[in-house]
Coordinates of N, CA and C in Angstrom, one line a residue:
X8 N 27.4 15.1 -36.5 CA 26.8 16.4 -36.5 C 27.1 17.1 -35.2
X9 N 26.8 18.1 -35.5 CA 27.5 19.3 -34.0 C 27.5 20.5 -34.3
X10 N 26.9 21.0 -33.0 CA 26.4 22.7 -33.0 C 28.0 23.2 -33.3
X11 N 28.3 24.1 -33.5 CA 29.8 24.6 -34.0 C 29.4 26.5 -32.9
X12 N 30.3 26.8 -32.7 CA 30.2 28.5 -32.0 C 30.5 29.0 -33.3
X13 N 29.8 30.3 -33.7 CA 30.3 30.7 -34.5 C 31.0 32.2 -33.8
X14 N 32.0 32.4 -34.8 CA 32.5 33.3 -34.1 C 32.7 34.8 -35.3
X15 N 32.6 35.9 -34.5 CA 33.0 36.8 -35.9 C 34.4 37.4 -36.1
X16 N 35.2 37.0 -35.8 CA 36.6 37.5 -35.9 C 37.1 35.8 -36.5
X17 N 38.3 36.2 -37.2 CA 39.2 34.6 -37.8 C 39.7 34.5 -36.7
X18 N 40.0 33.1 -36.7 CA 41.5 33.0 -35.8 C 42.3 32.5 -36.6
X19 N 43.9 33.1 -36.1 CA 44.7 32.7 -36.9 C 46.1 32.1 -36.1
X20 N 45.5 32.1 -34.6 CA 46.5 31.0 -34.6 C 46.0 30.2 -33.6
X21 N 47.2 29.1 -33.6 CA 46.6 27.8 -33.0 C 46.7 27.7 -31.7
X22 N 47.4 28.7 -30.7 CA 47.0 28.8 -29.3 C 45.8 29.6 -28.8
X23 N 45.0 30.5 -30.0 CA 44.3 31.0 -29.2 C 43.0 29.7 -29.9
X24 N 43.1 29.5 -30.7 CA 42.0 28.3 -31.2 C 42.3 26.9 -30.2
X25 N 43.4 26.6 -29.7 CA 43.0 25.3 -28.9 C 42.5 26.0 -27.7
X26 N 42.9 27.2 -27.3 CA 42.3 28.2 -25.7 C 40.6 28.1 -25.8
X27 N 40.4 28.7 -26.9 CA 38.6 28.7 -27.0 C 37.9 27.3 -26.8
X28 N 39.0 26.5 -27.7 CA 38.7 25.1 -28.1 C 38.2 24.6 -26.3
X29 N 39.3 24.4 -25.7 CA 39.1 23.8 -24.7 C 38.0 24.5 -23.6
X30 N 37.9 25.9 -23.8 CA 37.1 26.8 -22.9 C 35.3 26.4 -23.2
X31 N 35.3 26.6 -24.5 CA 33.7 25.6 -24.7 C 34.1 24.5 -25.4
X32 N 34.2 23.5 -25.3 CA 34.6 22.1 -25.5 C 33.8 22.1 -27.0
X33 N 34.9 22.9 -27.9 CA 34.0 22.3 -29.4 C 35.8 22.2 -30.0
X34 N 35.2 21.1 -31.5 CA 36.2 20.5 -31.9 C 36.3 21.3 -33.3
X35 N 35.5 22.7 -33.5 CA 36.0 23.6 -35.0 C 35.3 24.6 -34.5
X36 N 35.2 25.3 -35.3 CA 34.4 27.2 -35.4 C 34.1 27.5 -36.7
X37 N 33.3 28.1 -36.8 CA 32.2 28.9 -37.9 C 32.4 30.2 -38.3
X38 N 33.2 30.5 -38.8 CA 33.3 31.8 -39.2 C 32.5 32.5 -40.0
X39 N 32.3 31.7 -41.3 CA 31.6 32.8 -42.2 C 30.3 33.0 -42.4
X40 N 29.2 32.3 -41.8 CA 28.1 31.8 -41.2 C 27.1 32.6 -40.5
X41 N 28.6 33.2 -39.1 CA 27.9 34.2 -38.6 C 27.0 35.3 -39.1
X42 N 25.8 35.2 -38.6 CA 25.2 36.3 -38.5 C 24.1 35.8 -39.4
X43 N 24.3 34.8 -39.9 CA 22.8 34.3 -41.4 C 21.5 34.2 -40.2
X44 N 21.6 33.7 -39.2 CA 20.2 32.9 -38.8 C 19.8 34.3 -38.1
X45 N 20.5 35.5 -38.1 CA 20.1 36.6 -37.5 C 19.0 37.2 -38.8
X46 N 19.4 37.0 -39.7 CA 18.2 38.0 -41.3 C 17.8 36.7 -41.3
X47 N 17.8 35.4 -41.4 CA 17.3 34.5 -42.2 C 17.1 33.3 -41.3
X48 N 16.0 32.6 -40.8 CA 15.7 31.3 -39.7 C 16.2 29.8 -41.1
X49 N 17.9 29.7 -40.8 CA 17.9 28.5 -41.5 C 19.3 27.4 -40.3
X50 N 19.3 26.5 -41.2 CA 20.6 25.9 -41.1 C 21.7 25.7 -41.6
X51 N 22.5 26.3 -41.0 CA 23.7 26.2 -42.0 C 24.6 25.1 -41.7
X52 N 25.2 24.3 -42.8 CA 25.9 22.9 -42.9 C 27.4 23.1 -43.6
X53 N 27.8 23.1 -43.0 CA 29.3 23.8 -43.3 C 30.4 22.3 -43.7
X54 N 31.2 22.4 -44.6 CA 32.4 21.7 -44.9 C 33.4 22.0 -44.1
X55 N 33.9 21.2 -42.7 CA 35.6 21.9 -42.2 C 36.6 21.5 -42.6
X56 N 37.3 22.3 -42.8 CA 38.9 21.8 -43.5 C 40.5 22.2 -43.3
X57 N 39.6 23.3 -42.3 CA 41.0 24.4 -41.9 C 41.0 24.4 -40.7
X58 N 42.4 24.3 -39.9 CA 43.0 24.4 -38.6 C 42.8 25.5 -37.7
X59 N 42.4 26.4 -38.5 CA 42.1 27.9 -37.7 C 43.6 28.1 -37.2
X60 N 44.4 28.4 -38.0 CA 45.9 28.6 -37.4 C 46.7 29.2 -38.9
X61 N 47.8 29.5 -38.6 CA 48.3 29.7 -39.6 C 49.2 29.1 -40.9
X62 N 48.5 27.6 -41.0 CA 49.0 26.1 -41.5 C 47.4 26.7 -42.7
X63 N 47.1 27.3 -43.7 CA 46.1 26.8 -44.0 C 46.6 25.9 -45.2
X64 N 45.7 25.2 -45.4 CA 46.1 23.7 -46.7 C 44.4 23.5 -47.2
X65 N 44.2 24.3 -48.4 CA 43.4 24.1 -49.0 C 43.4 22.5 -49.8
X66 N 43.6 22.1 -49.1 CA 43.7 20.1 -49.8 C 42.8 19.2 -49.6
X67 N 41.7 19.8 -48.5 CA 40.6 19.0 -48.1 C 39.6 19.9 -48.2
X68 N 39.2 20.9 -48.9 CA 38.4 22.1 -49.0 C 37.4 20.9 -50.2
X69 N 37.5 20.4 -50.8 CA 36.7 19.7 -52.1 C 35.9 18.7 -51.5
X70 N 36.8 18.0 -50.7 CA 36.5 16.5 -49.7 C 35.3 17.2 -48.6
X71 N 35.4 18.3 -47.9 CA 34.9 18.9 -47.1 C 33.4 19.3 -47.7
X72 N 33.4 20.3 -48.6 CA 32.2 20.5 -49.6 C 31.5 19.5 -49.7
X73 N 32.0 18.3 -50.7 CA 31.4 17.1 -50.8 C 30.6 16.6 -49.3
X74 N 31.4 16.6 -48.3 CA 30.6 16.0 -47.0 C 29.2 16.8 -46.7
X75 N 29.5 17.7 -46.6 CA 28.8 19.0 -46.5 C 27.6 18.8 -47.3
X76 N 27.4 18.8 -48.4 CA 26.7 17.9 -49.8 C 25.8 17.2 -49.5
X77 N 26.7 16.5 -49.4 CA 26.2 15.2 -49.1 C 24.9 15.1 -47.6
X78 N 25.7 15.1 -46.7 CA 24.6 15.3 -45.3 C 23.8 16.5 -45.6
X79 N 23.9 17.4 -46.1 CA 22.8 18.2 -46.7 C 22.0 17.4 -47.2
X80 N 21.6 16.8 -48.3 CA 21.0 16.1 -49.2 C 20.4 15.0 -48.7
X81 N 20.9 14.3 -47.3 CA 20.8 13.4 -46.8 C 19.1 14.0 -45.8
X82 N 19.8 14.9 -45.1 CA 18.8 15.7 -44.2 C 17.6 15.9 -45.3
X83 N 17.9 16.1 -46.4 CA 16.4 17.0 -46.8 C 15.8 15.7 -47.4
X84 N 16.5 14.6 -47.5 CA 15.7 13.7 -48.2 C 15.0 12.7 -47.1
X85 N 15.3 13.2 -46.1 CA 14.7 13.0 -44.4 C 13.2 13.7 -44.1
X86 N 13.8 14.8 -44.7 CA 11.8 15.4 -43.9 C 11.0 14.8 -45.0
X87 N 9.8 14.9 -44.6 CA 8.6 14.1 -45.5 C 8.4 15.6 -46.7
X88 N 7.8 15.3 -47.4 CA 7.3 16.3 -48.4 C 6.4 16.9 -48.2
X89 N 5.2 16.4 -47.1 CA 4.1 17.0 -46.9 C 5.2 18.8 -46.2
X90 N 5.9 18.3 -45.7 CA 6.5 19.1 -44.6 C 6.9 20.1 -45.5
X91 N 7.3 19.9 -46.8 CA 7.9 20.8 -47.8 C 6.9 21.5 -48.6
X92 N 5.6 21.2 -48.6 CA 5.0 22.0 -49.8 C 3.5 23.0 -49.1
X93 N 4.0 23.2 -47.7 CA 3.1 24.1 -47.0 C 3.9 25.2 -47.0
X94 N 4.1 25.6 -48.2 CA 4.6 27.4 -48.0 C 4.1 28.4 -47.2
X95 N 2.6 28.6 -47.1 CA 1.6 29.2 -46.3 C 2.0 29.1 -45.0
X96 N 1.9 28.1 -44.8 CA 2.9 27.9 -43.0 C 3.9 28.7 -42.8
X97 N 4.9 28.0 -43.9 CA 6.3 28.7 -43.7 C 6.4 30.7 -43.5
X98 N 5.2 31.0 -44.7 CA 5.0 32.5 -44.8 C 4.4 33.1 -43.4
X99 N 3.4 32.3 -43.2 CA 3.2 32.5 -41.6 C 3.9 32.9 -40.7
X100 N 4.7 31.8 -40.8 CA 5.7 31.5 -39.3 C 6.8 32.7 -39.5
X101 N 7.0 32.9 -40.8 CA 8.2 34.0 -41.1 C 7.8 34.5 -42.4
X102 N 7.3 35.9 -41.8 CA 7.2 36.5 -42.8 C 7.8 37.4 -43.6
X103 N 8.8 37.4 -43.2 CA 10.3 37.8 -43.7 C 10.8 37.3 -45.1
X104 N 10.8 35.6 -44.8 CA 10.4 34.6 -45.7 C 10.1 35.2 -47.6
X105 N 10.9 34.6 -48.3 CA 10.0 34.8 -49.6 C 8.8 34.1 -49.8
X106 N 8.0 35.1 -51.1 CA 7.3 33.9 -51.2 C 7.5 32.8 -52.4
X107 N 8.5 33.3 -53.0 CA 8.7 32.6 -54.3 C 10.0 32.4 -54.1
X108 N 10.9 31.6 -54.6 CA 12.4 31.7 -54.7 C 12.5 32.0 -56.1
X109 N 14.1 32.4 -56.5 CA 14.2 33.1 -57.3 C 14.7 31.5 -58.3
X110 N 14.7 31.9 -59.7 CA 15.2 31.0 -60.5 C 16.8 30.1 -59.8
X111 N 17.5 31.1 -59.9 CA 18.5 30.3 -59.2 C 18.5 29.7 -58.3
X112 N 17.7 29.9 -57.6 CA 17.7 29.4 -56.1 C 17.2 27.9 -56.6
X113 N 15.7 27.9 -57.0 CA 15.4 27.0 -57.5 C 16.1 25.5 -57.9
X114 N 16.7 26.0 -59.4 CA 18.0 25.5 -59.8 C 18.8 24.4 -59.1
X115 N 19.3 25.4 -58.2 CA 20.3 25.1 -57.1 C 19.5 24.2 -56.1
X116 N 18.4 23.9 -55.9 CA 17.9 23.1 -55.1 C 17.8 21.6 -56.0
X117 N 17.4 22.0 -56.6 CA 16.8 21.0 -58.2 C 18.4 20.2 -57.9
X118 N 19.9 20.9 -58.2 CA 20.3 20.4 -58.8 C 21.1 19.4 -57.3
X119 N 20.6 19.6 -56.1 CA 21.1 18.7 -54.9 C 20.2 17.4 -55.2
X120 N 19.5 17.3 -56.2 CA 19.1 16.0 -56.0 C 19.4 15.4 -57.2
X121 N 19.9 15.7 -58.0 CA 20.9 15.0 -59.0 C 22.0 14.7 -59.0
X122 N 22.5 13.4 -59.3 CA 24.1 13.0 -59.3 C 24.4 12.4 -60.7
X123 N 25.9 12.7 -60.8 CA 26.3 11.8 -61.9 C 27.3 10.6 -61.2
X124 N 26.3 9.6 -61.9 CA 26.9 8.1 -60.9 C 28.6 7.8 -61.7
X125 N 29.2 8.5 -62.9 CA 30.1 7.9 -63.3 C 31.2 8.9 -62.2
X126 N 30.7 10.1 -61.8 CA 31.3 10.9 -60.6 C 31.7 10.2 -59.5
X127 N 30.4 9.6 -59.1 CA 30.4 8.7 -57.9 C 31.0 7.4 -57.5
X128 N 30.6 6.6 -58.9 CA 31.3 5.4 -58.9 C 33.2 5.5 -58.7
X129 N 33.8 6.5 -59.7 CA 35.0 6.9 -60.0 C 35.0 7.1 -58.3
X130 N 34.6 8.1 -57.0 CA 34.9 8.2 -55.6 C 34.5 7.1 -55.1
X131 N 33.8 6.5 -55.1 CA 33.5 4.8 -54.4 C 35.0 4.4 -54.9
X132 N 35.7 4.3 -55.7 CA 36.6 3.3 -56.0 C 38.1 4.3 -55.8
X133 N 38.3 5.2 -55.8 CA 39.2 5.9 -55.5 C 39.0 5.8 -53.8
X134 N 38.2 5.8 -53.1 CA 38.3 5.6 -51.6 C 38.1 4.3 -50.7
X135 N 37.6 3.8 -51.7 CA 37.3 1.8 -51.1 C 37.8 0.9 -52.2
X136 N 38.4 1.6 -53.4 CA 39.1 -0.1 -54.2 C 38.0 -0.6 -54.7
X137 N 38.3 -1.8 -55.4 CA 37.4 -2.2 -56.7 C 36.5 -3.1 -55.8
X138 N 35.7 -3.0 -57.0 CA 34.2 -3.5 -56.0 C 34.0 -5.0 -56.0
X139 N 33.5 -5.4 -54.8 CA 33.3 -6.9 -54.7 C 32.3 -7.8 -56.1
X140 N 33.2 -8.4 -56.4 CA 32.2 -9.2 -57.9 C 31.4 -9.6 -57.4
X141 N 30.1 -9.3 -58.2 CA 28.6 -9.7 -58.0 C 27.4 -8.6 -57.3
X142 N 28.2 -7.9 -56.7 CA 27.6 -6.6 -55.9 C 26.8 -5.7 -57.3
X143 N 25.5 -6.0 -57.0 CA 24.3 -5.4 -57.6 C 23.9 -5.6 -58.8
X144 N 24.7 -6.8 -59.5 CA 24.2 -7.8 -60.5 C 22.8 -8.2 -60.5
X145 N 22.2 -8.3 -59.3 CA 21.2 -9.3 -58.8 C 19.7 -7.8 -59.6
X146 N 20.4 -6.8 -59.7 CA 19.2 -5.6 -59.9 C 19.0 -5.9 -61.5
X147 N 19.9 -6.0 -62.3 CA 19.8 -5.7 -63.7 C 19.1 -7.3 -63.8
X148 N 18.4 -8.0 -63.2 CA 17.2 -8.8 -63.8 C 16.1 -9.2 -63.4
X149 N 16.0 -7.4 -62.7 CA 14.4 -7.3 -62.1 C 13.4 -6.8 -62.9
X150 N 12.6 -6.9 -63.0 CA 11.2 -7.0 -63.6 C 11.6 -5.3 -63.5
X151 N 11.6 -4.4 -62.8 CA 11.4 -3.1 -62.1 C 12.3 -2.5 -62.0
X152 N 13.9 -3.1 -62.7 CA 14.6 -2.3 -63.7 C 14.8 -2.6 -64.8
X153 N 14.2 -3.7 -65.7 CA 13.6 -3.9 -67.0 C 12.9 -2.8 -67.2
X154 N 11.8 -2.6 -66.8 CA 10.7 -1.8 -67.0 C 11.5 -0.1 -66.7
X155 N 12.5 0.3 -65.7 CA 12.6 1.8 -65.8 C 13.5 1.6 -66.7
X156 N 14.4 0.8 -67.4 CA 15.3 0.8 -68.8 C 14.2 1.6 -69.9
X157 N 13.3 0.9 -69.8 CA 12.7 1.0 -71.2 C 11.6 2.2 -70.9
X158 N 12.3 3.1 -70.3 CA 11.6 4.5 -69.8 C 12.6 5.8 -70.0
X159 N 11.6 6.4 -69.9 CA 12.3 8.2 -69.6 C 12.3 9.0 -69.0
X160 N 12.5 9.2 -68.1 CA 13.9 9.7 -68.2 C 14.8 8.8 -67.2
X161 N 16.0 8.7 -67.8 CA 16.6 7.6 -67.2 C 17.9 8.1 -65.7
X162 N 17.1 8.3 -64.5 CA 17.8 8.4 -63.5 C 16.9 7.5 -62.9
X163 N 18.3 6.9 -61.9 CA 18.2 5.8 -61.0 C 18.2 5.9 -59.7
X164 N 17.6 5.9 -58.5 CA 18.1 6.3 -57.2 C 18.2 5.3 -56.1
X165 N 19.5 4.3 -56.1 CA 19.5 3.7 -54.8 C 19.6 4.1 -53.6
X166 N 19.4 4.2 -52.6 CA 19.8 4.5 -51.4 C 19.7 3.6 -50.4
X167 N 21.1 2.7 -50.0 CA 21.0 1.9 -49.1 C 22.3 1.7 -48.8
X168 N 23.2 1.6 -47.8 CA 24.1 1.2 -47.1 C 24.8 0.0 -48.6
X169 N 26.0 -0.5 -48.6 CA 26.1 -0.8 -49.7 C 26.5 -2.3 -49.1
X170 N 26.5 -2.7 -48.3 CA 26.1 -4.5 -48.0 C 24.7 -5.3 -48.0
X171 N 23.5 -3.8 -48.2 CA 22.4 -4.2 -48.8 C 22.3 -4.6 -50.0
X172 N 22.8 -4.1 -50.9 CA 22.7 -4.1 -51.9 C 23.4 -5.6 -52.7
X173 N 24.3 -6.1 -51.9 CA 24.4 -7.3 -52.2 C 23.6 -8.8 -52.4
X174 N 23.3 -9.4 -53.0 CA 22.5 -10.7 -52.7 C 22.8 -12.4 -52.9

């Protein structure tokens, strides 16, 4: 993670991007960004993929998103919930602030906490190779995924480094 400058002009080439670069010692820039935290007190978590020069190669624009995703998702499944469901505060503190979000918005939040594992599993093995035999065998004869089997709605959520998961 890293504060990023945002800037409001592109750059489009690579001498004046390594010039900035080296003048405030940052390793990308923010272009489209600018100006959100001026109408709106948030964080913005950006995917980088582009050289800021005139090489652009939209080839890591998907990979980038995904990270982006990802550590988003990671962050919010970080703050506690108490912290999430004082709206009143939040209206308080900024009253700018909605007080409702809109359907989509909603949605769109809803849907950062759902995955499809055959998505996932398919990128686990496209970027690490086939999985070590025996790795998480040891879950399918627990009392406590017995029991969420024979339940509904069927989503699963591990989250642990994946040499825990071994036994």
């Amino acid at each position: 993670m890293a504060v990023l400058p945002l800037e409001i002009q592109v750059i489009k080439d690579a001498p004046t991007r390594d010039s900035l670069s080296m003048k405030i010692n940052s390793l990308c820039f923010e272009m489209e960004a600018a100006g959100v935290m001026d109408c709106f007190p948030c964080l913005v978590i950006r995917g980088i993929c582009d050289y800021s020069d005139s090489h652009k190669n939209k080839g890591w624009q998907e990979y980038a998103a995904l990270v982006a995703a990802a550590y988003a998702k990671e962050l919010l499944m970080s703050i506690p919930p108490q912290l999430l469901q004082h709206s009143k505060r939040r209206k308080a503190q900024h009253p700018t602030a909605p007080e409702h979000i809109s359907a989509e918005a909603e949605e769109c939040l809803r849907a950062m906490f759902v995955t499809d594992s055959s998505l996932d599993r398919e990128g686990i093995l496209d970027a690490k190779g086939d999985i070590c035999e025996g790795t998480c065998e040891w879950i399918l004869s627990t009392d406590e995924f017995k029991a969420w089997d024979q339940n509904s709605p069927h989503l699963l959520w591990i989250s642990a480094p994946p040499d825990i998961l071994r036994q």
